[in-house]
CSV table of C-alpha atoms in Angstrom, one decimal:
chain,number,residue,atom,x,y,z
L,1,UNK,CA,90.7,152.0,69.5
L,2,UNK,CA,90.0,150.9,66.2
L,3,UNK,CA,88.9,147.1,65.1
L,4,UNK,CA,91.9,145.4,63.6
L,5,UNK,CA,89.8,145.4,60.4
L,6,UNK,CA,89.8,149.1,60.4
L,7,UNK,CA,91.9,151.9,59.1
L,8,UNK,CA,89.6,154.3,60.8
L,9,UNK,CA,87.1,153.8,63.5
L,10,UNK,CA,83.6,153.3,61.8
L,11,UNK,CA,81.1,155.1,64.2
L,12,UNK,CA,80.5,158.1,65.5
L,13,UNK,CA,78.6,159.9,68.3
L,14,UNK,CA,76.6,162.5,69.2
L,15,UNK,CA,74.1,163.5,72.0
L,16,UNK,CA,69.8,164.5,72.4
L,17,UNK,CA,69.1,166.0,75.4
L,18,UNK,CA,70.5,163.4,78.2
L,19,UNK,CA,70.9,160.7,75.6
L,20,UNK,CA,73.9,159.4,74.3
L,21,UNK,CA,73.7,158.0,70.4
L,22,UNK,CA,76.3,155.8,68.8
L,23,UNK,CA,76.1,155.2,65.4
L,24,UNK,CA,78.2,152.3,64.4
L,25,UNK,CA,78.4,150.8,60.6
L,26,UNK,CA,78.2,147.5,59.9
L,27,UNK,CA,79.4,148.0,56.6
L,28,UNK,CA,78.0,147.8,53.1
L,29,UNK,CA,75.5,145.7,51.0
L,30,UNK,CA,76.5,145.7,47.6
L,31,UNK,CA,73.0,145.6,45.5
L,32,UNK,CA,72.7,145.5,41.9
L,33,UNK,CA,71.3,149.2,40.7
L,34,UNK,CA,68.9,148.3,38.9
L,35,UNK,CA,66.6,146.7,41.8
L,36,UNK,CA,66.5,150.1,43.0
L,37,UNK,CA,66.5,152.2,40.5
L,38,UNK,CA,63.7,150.4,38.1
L,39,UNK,CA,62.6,152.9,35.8
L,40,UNK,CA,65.8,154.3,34.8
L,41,UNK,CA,67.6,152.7,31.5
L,42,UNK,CA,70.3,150.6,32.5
L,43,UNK,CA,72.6,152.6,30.7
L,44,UNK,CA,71.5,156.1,32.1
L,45,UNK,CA,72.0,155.1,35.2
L,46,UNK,CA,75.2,153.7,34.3
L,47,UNK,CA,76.5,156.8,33.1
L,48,UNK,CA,75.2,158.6,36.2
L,49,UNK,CA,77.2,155.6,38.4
L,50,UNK,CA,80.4,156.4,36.8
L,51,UNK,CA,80.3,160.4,37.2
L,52,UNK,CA,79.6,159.5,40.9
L,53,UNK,CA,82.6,157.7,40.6
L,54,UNK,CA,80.5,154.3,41.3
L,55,UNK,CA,81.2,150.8,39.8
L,56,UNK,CA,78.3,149.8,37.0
L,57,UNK,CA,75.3,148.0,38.0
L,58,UNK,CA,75.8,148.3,41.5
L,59,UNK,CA,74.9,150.2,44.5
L,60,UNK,CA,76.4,150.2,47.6
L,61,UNK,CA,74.1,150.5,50.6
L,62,UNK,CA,75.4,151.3,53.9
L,63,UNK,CA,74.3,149.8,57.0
L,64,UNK,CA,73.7,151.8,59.7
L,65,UNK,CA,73.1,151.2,63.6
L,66,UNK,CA,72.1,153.1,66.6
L,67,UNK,CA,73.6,152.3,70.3
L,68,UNK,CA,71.4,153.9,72.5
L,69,UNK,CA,72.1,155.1,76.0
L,70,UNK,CA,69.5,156.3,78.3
L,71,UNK,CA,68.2,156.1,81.7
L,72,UNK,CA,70.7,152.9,82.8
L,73,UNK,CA,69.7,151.1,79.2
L,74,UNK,CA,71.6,150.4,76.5
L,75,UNK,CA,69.4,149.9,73.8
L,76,UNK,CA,70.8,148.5,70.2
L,77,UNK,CA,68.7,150.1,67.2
L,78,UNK,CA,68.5,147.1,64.7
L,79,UNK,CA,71.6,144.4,64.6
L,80,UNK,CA,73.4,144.5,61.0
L,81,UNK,CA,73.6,142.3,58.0
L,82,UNK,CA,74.8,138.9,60.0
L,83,UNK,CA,76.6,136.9,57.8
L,84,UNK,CA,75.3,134.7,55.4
L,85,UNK,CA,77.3,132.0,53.9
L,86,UNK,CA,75.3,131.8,50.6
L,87,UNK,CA,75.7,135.4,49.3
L,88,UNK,CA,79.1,136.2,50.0
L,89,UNK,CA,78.7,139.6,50.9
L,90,UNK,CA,82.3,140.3,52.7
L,91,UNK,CA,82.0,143.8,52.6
L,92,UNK,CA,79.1,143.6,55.3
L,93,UNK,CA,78.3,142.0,59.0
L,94,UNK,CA,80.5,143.5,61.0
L,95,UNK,CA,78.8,144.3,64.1
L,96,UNK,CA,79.5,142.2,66.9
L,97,UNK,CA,83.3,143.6,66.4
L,98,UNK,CA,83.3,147.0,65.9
L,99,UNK,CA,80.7,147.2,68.8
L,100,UNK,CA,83.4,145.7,70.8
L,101,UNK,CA,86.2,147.9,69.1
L,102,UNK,CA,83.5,150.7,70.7
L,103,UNK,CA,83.7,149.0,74.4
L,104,UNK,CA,80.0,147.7,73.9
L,105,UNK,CA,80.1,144.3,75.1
L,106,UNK,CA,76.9,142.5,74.1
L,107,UNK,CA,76.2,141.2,77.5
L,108,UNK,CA,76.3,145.0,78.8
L,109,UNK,CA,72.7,145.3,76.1
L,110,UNK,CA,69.7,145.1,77.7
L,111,UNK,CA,67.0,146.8,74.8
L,112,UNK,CA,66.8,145.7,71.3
L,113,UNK,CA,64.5,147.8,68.5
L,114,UNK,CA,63.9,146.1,65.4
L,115,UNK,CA,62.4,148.6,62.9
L,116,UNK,CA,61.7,145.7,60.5
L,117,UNK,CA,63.1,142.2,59.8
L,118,UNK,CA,64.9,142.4,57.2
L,119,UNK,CA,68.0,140.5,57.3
L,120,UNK,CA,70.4,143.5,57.2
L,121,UNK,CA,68.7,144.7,60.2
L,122,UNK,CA,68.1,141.5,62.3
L,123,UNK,CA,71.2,139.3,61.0
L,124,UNK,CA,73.6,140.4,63.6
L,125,UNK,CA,71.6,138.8,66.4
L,126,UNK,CA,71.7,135.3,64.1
L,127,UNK,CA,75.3,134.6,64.1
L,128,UNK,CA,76.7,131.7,65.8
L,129,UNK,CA,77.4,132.2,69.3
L,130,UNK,CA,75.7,135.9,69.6
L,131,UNK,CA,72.2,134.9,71.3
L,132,UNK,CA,74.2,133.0,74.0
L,133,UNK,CA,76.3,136.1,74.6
L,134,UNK,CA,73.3,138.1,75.2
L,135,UNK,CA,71.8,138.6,78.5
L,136,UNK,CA,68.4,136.1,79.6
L,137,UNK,CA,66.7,139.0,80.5
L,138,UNK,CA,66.9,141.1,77.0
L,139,UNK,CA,63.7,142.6,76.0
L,140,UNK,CA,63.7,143.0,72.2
L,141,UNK,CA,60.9,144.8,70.7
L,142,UNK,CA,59.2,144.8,67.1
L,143,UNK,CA,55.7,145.8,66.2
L,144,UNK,CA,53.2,143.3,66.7
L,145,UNK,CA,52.2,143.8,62.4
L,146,UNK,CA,55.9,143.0,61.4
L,147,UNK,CA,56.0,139.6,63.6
L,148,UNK,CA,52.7,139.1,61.9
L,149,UNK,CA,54.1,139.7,58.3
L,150,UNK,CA,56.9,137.3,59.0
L,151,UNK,CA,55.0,134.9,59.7
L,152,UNK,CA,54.2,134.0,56.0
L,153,UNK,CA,56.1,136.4,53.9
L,154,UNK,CA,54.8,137.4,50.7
L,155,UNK,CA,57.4,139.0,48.4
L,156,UNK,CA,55.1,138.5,45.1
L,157,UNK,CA,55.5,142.5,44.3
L,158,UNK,CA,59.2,142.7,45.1
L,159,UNK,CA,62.0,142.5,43.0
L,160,UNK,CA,65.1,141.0,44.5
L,161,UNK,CA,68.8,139.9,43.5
L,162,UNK,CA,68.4,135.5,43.3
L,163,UNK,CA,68.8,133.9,46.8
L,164,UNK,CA,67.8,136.9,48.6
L,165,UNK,CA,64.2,136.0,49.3
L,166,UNK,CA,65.6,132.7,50.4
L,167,UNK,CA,67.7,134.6,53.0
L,168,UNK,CA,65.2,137.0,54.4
L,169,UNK,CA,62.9,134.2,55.2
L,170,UNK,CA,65.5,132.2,56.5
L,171,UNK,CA,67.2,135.0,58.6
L,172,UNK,CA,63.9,135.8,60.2
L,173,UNK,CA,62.9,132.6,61.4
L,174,UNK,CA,66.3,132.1,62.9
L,175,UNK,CA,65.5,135.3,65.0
L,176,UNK,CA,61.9,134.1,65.8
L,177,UNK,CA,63.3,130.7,67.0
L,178,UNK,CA,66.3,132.3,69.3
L,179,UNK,CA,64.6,135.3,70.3
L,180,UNK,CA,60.7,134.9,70.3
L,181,UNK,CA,60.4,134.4,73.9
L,182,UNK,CA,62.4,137.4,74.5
L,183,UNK,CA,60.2,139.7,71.8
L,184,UNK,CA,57.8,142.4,73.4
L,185,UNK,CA,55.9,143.2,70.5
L,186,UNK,CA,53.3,146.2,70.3
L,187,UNK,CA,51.3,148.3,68.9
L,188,UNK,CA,51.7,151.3,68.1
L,189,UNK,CA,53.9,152.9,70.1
L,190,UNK,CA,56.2,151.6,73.1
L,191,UNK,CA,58.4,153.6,75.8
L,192,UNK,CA,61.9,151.7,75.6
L,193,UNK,CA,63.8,153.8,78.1
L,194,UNK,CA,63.2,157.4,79.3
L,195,UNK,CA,62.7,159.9,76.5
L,196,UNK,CA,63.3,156.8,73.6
L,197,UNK,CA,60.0,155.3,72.1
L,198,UNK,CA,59.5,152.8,69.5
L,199,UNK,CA,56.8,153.9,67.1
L,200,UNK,CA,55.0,152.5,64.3
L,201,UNK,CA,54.3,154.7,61.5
């Protein structure tokens, strides 16, 4: 049934072949427009905000993952926002409960994919208590050239809201420190479980 936080469940599913996919929101990241919409006059897009029925200046970006099920695995496709203290985002980081309001227990996950580190997609794993919930043997896999990047982040050709470069470094090595000796990184490509494959493109 649904989370107590929840008018409505927030996922839904749907099925490839023998695989079963969950897709479960973790809700959304508020981001000032104009970070993503750079070459657009602030009032243009503005105007454009407010015919979508949108608040001005902001965009609302939903987060998004995947609960996979194949071949005995349960595979969880990136982790959520987390939540971080310093930026206040409430409407976001809700994860670890509405997997549960889906009957996904995290000690029933035995894959994680990390398409990148970003925080909104690595945070969930972060949050106090999580990675002791989480099974010993959990393989978690990211390309060997995003562990890489981490390493030493450059965000010199960004542009980013004040604190947020702060909090993707800091959210990523929080991951590296509780689940580097878990992390399977590779290559190109990697088979995960049968007919899933982690691919770097």
């Amino acid at each position: 049934g649904p989370a107590r936080d929840e008018l409505v469940p927030s996922r839904y599913a749907l099925q490839v072949g023998d695989i079963d996919v969950l897709i479960i929101s973790d809700g959304i990241l508020p981001i000032p427009a104009q970070v993503l919409a750079r070459n657009v006059e602030p009032n243009v897009l503005d105007a454009w905000l407010d015919e979508q029925f949108l608040q001005n200046g902001v965009a609302e970006w939903p987060l998004n993952v995947l609960v996979v099920r194949s071949g005995g695995q349960i595979i969880l496709v990136d982790a959520g926002l987390g939540m971080d203290p310093n930026l206040k985002l409430e409407k976001a980081g809700r994860l670890v409960q509405r997997l549960e309001a889906a009957g996904i227990a995290l000690e029933s996950i035995t894959d994680v994919v990390v398409t990148h580190m970003h925080m909104d997609h690595i945070g969930g794993l972060t949050i106090d208590g999580t990675h002791e919930r989480m099974r010993p043997d959990l393989r978690v896999h990211v390309s060997a050239t995003e562990v890489e990047f981490w390493k030493n982040p450059d965000f010199s050709k960004t542009a980013m809201p004040e604190g947020f470069p702060d909090a993707l470094r800091g959210t990523a090595k929080r991951f590296m420190e509780q689940y580097g000796s878990q992390i399977q990184t590779f290559e190109k490509e990697t088979e995960v479980a049968p007919g899933v494959t982690a691919e770097l493109t």
